[in-house]
Amino acid sequence: MKKAMRTQRGFSLVELMVALGIGLFLVAAVGTMYMAQSSISKTTVSQASVQNAENAISALLIPAIRSAGFTGCSNLTQFIATLNNGGPPPVGSLNSASAQPPMIIGFDASGTDGSGSSLTISTGNDVNDTNASDWNPSLDSTLVGSVSAGSDVLVILGAVPGANPIEVTAVSVPGVSTSLSLQNTTGLSAFQLASVTDCGKTNIFLITAVTPTSVSHSQGSGSMTNTTDFLPVSFGLASQLIPLQQTAYYVAHGQGDQSTLMQAIYSNNVWTSQPLVPGVDSMQVLYGVGSAGVVSQYMPANKVSDWTTIQSVRIGFLIEGQKGSANTSNLAAQSFSVLGTTIKVPSDGRLRHVFEMTINLRNGT
């Protein structure tokens, strides 16, 4: 009986400790492998998402910037009048140095002019800035509160994407006609910019009222009884009306924990914004000034004196991945250079990549 009891004894204390040690070792090894694989997975996923973000930015912004200033069959040297502070801001409220309105303008975030300047991002999804003077030139009031601190703002004037030219069906007589007769007015609205062209001359104006067969127009801030509201020259049959829109691009506070590249369209006196690409920390822009399609110098918005001389746009982004995707044990804050501006980011362990591109304006000559 005693012998049988001895054969049924359990593990000794030493044996239990050895087994427990081996078990803890295996758990630690598996945990280490899991953490390493998780980090690799986050890095791989973030690399793919950053690449996808770059592809999306290129696909969305290149066509929009290249088409800035497109107003039909005439070219920019054939504009015959400015808006005289009579159109929707920001583009419509500017007087240009020449006879043509600007096709592209920008606002430079203070301290990001590319000349060795520095910007600090505190959270990777900073709140939108409500101080217009934090940009130079001062941010247009219609955009204040919509843009993250430190983000440049790019505004483009061009044809409404996908819109077809509309035929003029009656002669517009200077000093007499207060409206343009059109084949149809589908998609047009009051307070919208439009251009009328006969391929020899072009005039940009503000639509003040719409009927099924015509649009009333304004050359400035006066009422429709003011003579400034007449088009300055005649436009005959078969002239074309091109509906225009202003489109703004900037970085703003986004959902979740990532800031977002935004697109906003100005219509009916308000901006309608939509998120384009999440995970964009910063956007910086330089403008190529020159003539006849040749750039002589790139400069920030606060250095541009005549927006009608812009021939190309150089635009840079700092794009981030998910937290812990940097695949490094060093979680200290890092710095990146985007178009000459040093951007300091928080110590959140995110993979980040700088993406820059230069886009020539098709209508810049």
XYZ file of C-alpha atoms in Angstrom:
365
model
C 0.000 0.000 0.000
C 2.779 2.420 0.845
C 4.524 1.585 -2.428
C 1.335 2.328 -4.387
C 0.982 5.709 -2.699
C 4.575 6.607 -3.548
C 3.951 5.946 -7.265
C 1.006 8.358 -7.243
C 2.924 11.363 -5.962
C 2.657 14.630 -8.078
C 5.418 16.974 -9.253
C 7.885 18.172 -6.751
C 8.312 21.890 -6.073
C 11.536 21.939 -8.091
C 9.841 20.284 -11.038
C 6.964 22.777 -10.905
C 9.386 25.714 -10.866
C 11.308 24.317 -13.826
C 8.074 23.748 -15.784
C 6.839 27.226 -14.913
C 10.144 28.749 -16.022
C 10.021 26.910 -19.327
C 6.410 28.019 -19.827
C 7.227 31.657 -19.104
C 10.178 31.477 -21.486
C 7.951 30.106 -24.251
C 5.278 32.764 -23.592
C 7.902 35.511 -23.706
C 9.337 34.115 -26.926
C 5.916 33.881 -28.546
C 5.037 37.388 -27.317
C 8.259 38.807 -28.709
C 7.634 37.138 -32.039
C 4.053 38.418 -32.068
C 5.139 41.982 -31.297
C 7.811 41.830 -33.994
C 5.358 40.465 -36.545
C 2.748 43.037 -35.501
C 5.267 45.843 -35.970
C 6.288 44.468 -39.371
C 2.635 44.166 -40.339
C 1.917 47.760 -39.287
C 4.934 48.964 -41.233
C 3.915 47.028 -44.336
C 0.307 48.222 -44.136
C 1.407 51.816 -43.523
C 3.861 51.729 -46.424
C 1.028 50.578 -48.665
C -1.367 53.224 -47.305
C 1.225 55.975 -47.758
C 1.792 54.850 -51.348
C -1.960 54.781 -51.932
C -2.226 58.286 -50.484
C 0.472 59.546 -52.855
C -1.288 57.961 -55.830
C -4.620 59.475 -54.783
C -3.116 62.937 -54.328
C -1.519 62.772 -57.774
C -4.714 61.571 -59.441
C -6.845 64.279 -57.825
C -4.608 67.348 -57.799
C -2.639 67.117 -61.045
C -5.673 67.426 -63.370
C -7.207 70.180 -61.230
C -4.040 72.290 -61.105
C -3.197 71.736 -64.764
C -6.663 72.935 -65.796
C -6.527 76.122 -63.708
C -7.544 79.078 -65.835
C -9.270 77.063 -68.551
C -12.147 79.183 -69.879
C -12.812 77.801 -73.330
C -11.178 78.413 -76.696
C -9.536 81.754 -75.857
C -6.234 82.109 -74.022
C -5.295 84.146 -70.993
C -3.920 87.071 -73.026
C -7.407 87.686 -74.431
C -9.159 88.585 -71.189
C -10.637 92.053 -71.463
C -11.868 92.883 -67.964
C -11.303 92.055 -64.315
C -14.046 91.355 -61.808
C -13.376 94.712 -60.111
C -13.890 93.296 -56.636
C -17.290 91.999 -57.639
C -16.988 88.221 -57.578
C -16.934 85.568 -54.889
C -13.797 85.561 -52.736
C -10.988 84.781 -52.697
C -10.266 84.908 -56.463
C -13.197 87.117 -57.376
C -12.314 89.766 -54.824
C -8.835 90.394 -56.220
C -7.752 93.034 -58.694
C -4.894 91.795 -60.855
C -2.030 93.839 -62.238
C -3.090 93.049 -65.806
C -6.370 92.804 -67.730
C -6.910 89.213 -66.668
C -8.175 87.815 -63.373
C -5.865 85.413 -61.516
C -6.406 81.735 -62.232
C -4.679 80.515 -59.076
C -3.844 82.078 -55.715
C -2.509 80.853 -52.393
C -2.062 81.618 -48.726
C 1.220 80.803 -46.988
C 1.037 79.565 -43.399
C 3.189 81.791 -41.214
C 6.655 80.379 -40.648
C 6.520 77.973 -43.606
C 7.984 80.016 -46.443
C 10.587 77.370 -47.322
C 13.630 79.486 -46.484
C 14.824 77.401 -43.542
C 11.574 77.962 -41.654
C 10.233 75.530 -39.061
C 6.794 74.182 -38.147
C 5.859 72.019 -35.141
C 2.911 69.636 -35.290
C 1.763 68.778 -31.787
C -0.672 65.887 -32.252
C -0.757 64.795 -35.890
C -4.372 65.988 -36.033
C -4.236 69.569 -34.834
C -7.441 71.570 -34.598
C -8.301 74.118 -37.280
C -6.905 77.623 -36.881
C -9.350 80.506 -36.372
C -6.809 83.347 -36.761
C -6.669 84.682 -40.334
C -3.392 86.510 -39.648
C -1.623 83.159 -39.211
C -1.367 83.173 -43.021
C 0.367 85.612 -45.336
C -1.452 87.037 -47.175
C -4.137 86.935 -44.509
C -6.450 83.975 -45.046
C -9.720 84.911 -46.725
C -12.522 85.173 -44.165
C -14.571 82.522 -45.989
C -11.914 79.904 -45.159
C -11.022 80.898 -41.595
C -11.688 78.046 -39.175
C -11.548 75.404 -41.892
C -7.761 74.940 -42.157
C -5.232 73.403 -39.781
C -2.498 75.638 -38.418
C 0.631 75.402 -40.556
C -1.106 74.214 -43.727
C -0.754 76.279 -46.893
C -3.940 76.913 -48.883
C -4.219 76.645 -52.672
C -7.241 78.097 -54.531
C -7.852 77.363 -58.215
C -10.199 79.056 -60.665
C -11.191 76.889 -63.620
C -13.987 75.246 -65.529
C -16.433 73.074 -63.613
C -15.207 69.480 -64.123
C -17.318 67.645 -66.667
C -19.316 70.736 -67.623
C -20.008 71.325 -71.312
C -19.813 74.762 -72.983
C -23.229 76.402 -73.449
C -24.031 78.180 -76.707
C -25.024 81.865 -76.715
C -28.247 82.249 -78.734
C -28.531 86.054 -78.993
C -26.068 88.891 -79.509
C -24.946 90.625 -76.325
C -24.702 94.387 -76.938
C -22.437 96.540 -74.726
C -24.389 99.175 -72.817
C -27.698 97.512 -73.689
C -27.746 93.835 -72.774
C -27.972 93.023 -69.062
C -28.120 89.271 -69.649
C -26.873 86.517 -71.931
C -29.366 84.366 -73.818
C -28.288 80.727 -73.724
C -29.305 77.414 -75.251
C -29.922 76.169 -71.697
C -28.897 77.044 -68.149
C -28.618 73.547 -66.678
C -26.303 73.483 -63.672
C -25.893 77.273 -63.469
C -26.709 79.264 -60.335
C -26.602 82.788 -59.005
C -23.293 83.940 -57.450
C -21.397 81.579 -59.747
C -18.516 82.719 -61.916
C -18.662 82.125 -65.659
C -16.765 83.141 -68.772
C -18.069 83.948 -72.220
C -15.756 83.586 -75.211
C -15.825 83.748 -78.985
C -12.250 82.452 -79.326
C -11.041 85.980 -80.004
C -11.866 87.491 -76.638
C -13.045 86.310 -73.235
C -14.770 87.959 -70.311
C -15.228 86.534 -66.822
C -18.286 87.744 -64.960
C -20.502 86.995 -61.966
C -23.900 85.389 -62.601
C -26.468 87.327 -60.570
C -29.685 85.566 -61.658
C -30.696 82.533 -63.727
C -33.746 81.815 -65.899
C -34.304 78.717 -68.063
C -32.904 80.556 -71.123
C -30.592 83.300 -69.805
C -28.269 84.521 -67.085
C -27.946 88.051 -65.736
C -24.411 89.226 -65.180
C -22.277 91.609 -63.197
C -18.870 93.097 -63.907
C -18.420 94.410 -60.422
C -20.070 95.077 -57.112
C -22.787 97.383 -58.493
C -26.447 96.496 -58.926
C -27.913 95.356 -62.234
C -29.000 98.945 -62.946
C -25.370 100.067 -62.884
C -23.680 100.436 -66.277
C -20.702 98.472 -64.989
C -22.898 95.391 -65.196
C -22.946 95.418 -68.980
C -20.338 93.297 -70.707
C -17.746 95.683 -72.197
C -17.811 94.198 -75.709
C -20.283 92.244 -77.825
C -20.493 88.483 -77.963
C -22.357 87.099 -80.941
C -24.175 83.925 -81.849
C -22.264 80.692 -81.266
C -20.139 82.262 -78.557
C -19.709 79.896 -75.620
C -20.362 80.233 -71.916
C -18.090 78.184 -69.642
C -19.271 77.652 -66.024
C -16.421 78.219 -63.579
C -15.750 77.268 -59.989
C -13.222 77.979 -57.290
C -11.668 74.923 -55.657
C -9.518 75.085 -52.533
C -7.066 72.465 -51.224
C -5.659 72.396 -47.682
C -5.061 70.169 -44.636
C -7.700 70.204 -41.905
C -8.618 68.457 -38.659
C -9.901 65.008 -39.601
C -11.915 62.231 -38.051
C -10.168 59.799 -35.727
C -6.540 60.564 -34.992
C -5.345 61.721 -38.436
C -5.518 65.067 -40.185
C -6.902 65.060 -43.721
C -6.253 66.654 -47.097
C -9.460 68.511 -47.951
C -11.091 69.827 -51.108
C -13.621 72.655 -50.885
C -15.777 74.059 -53.700
C -17.237 77.574 -53.525
C -20.911 77.685 -54.508
C -23.877 79.844 -53.439
C -21.577 81.982 -51.302
C -20.365 79.070 -49.142
C -17.580 76.500 -49.284
C -18.638 72.865 -49.423
C -15.747 70.717 -48.217
C -15.058 67.023 -48.447
C -12.145 64.881 -47.190
C -9.886 63.541 -49.913
C -6.931 61.737 -48.324
C -6.554 60.969 -44.594
C -3.204 60.860 -42.878
C -1.741 64.056 -44.389
C 0.148 65.989 -41.704
C 1.039 69.052 -43.743
C 0.775 70.652 -47.195
C 3.309 73.204 -48.406
C 3.172 75.081 -51.727
C 5.652 77.084 -53.808
C 4.660 78.955 -56.959
C 6.662 79.115 -60.162
C 6.674 82.717 -61.394
C 7.624 83.497 -64.982
C 6.168 84.007 -68.443
C 5.430 82.100 -71.656
C 5.502 78.803 -69.794
C 9.021 79.349 -68.423
C 9.575 79.544 -64.650
C 12.183 82.006 -63.438
C 11.746 81.470 -59.706
C 9.760 79.457 -57.149
C 8.446 81.401 -54.180
C 5.868 81.119 -51.367
C 2.502 82.848 -51.593
C 3.600 85.764 -49.437
C 6.232 86.705 -52.062
C 3.980 86.593 -55.129
C 3.097 90.116 -56.319
C 1.131 89.198 -59.461
C -0.815 85.929 -59.490
C -1.313 86.099 -63.248
C 2.384 85.235 -63.728
C 2.165 81.757 -62.168
C 3.419 79.098 -64.608
C 3.629 76.057 -62.342
C 2.997 74.864 -58.795
C 5.399 72.885 -56.615
C 3.474 71.164 -53.831
C 4.698 68.963 -50.979
C 2.992 66.740 -48.408
C 4.016 64.967 -45.214
C 2.041 61.714 -45.081
C 1.770 59.468 -42.019
C 0.985 55.824 -41.330
C -0.659 54.262 -38.295
C 0.770 54.430 -34.779
C 3.664 52.062 -34.139
C 4.405 51.653 -37.846
C 7.856 53.269 -37.784
C 9.474 49.898 -36.920
C 12.020 51.507 -34.623
C 12.734 51.555 -30.921
C 13.472 55.265 -31.090
C 10.189 57.043 -30.385
C 11.724 60.502 -30.106
C 10.177 63.368 -32.070
C 11.441 63.568 -35.652
C 11.822 66.294 -38.260
C 11.163 66.253 -41.993
C 11.911 68.799 -44.710
C 9.003 69.629 -47.025
C 9.898 72.135 -49.758
C 12.495 73.723 -47.513
C 10.298 73.931 -44.406
C 11.356 71.787 -41.452
C 8.329 70.053 -39.951
C 8.714 68.631 -36.434
C 6.294 65.819 -35.627
C 5.258 64.244 -32.284
C 6.840 61.079 -30.877
C 3.982 58.804 -31.878
C 6.019 56.071 -33.609
C 4.345 56.632 -36.981
C 5.962 55.893 -40.309
C 6.094 59.146 -42.323
C 7.082 60.015 -45.865
C 7.613 63.264 -47.779
C 5.886 63.459 -51.163
C 6.594 66.357 -53.527
C 5.569 67.078 -57.107
C 5.780 69.923 -59.630
C 2.782 70.605 -61.889
C 2.909 72.882 -64.934
C -0.198 74.917 -65.640
C -1.564 74.084 -69.064
C -3.094 77.563 -69.331
C -0.169 79.452 -67.847
C 1.007 80.994 -71.112
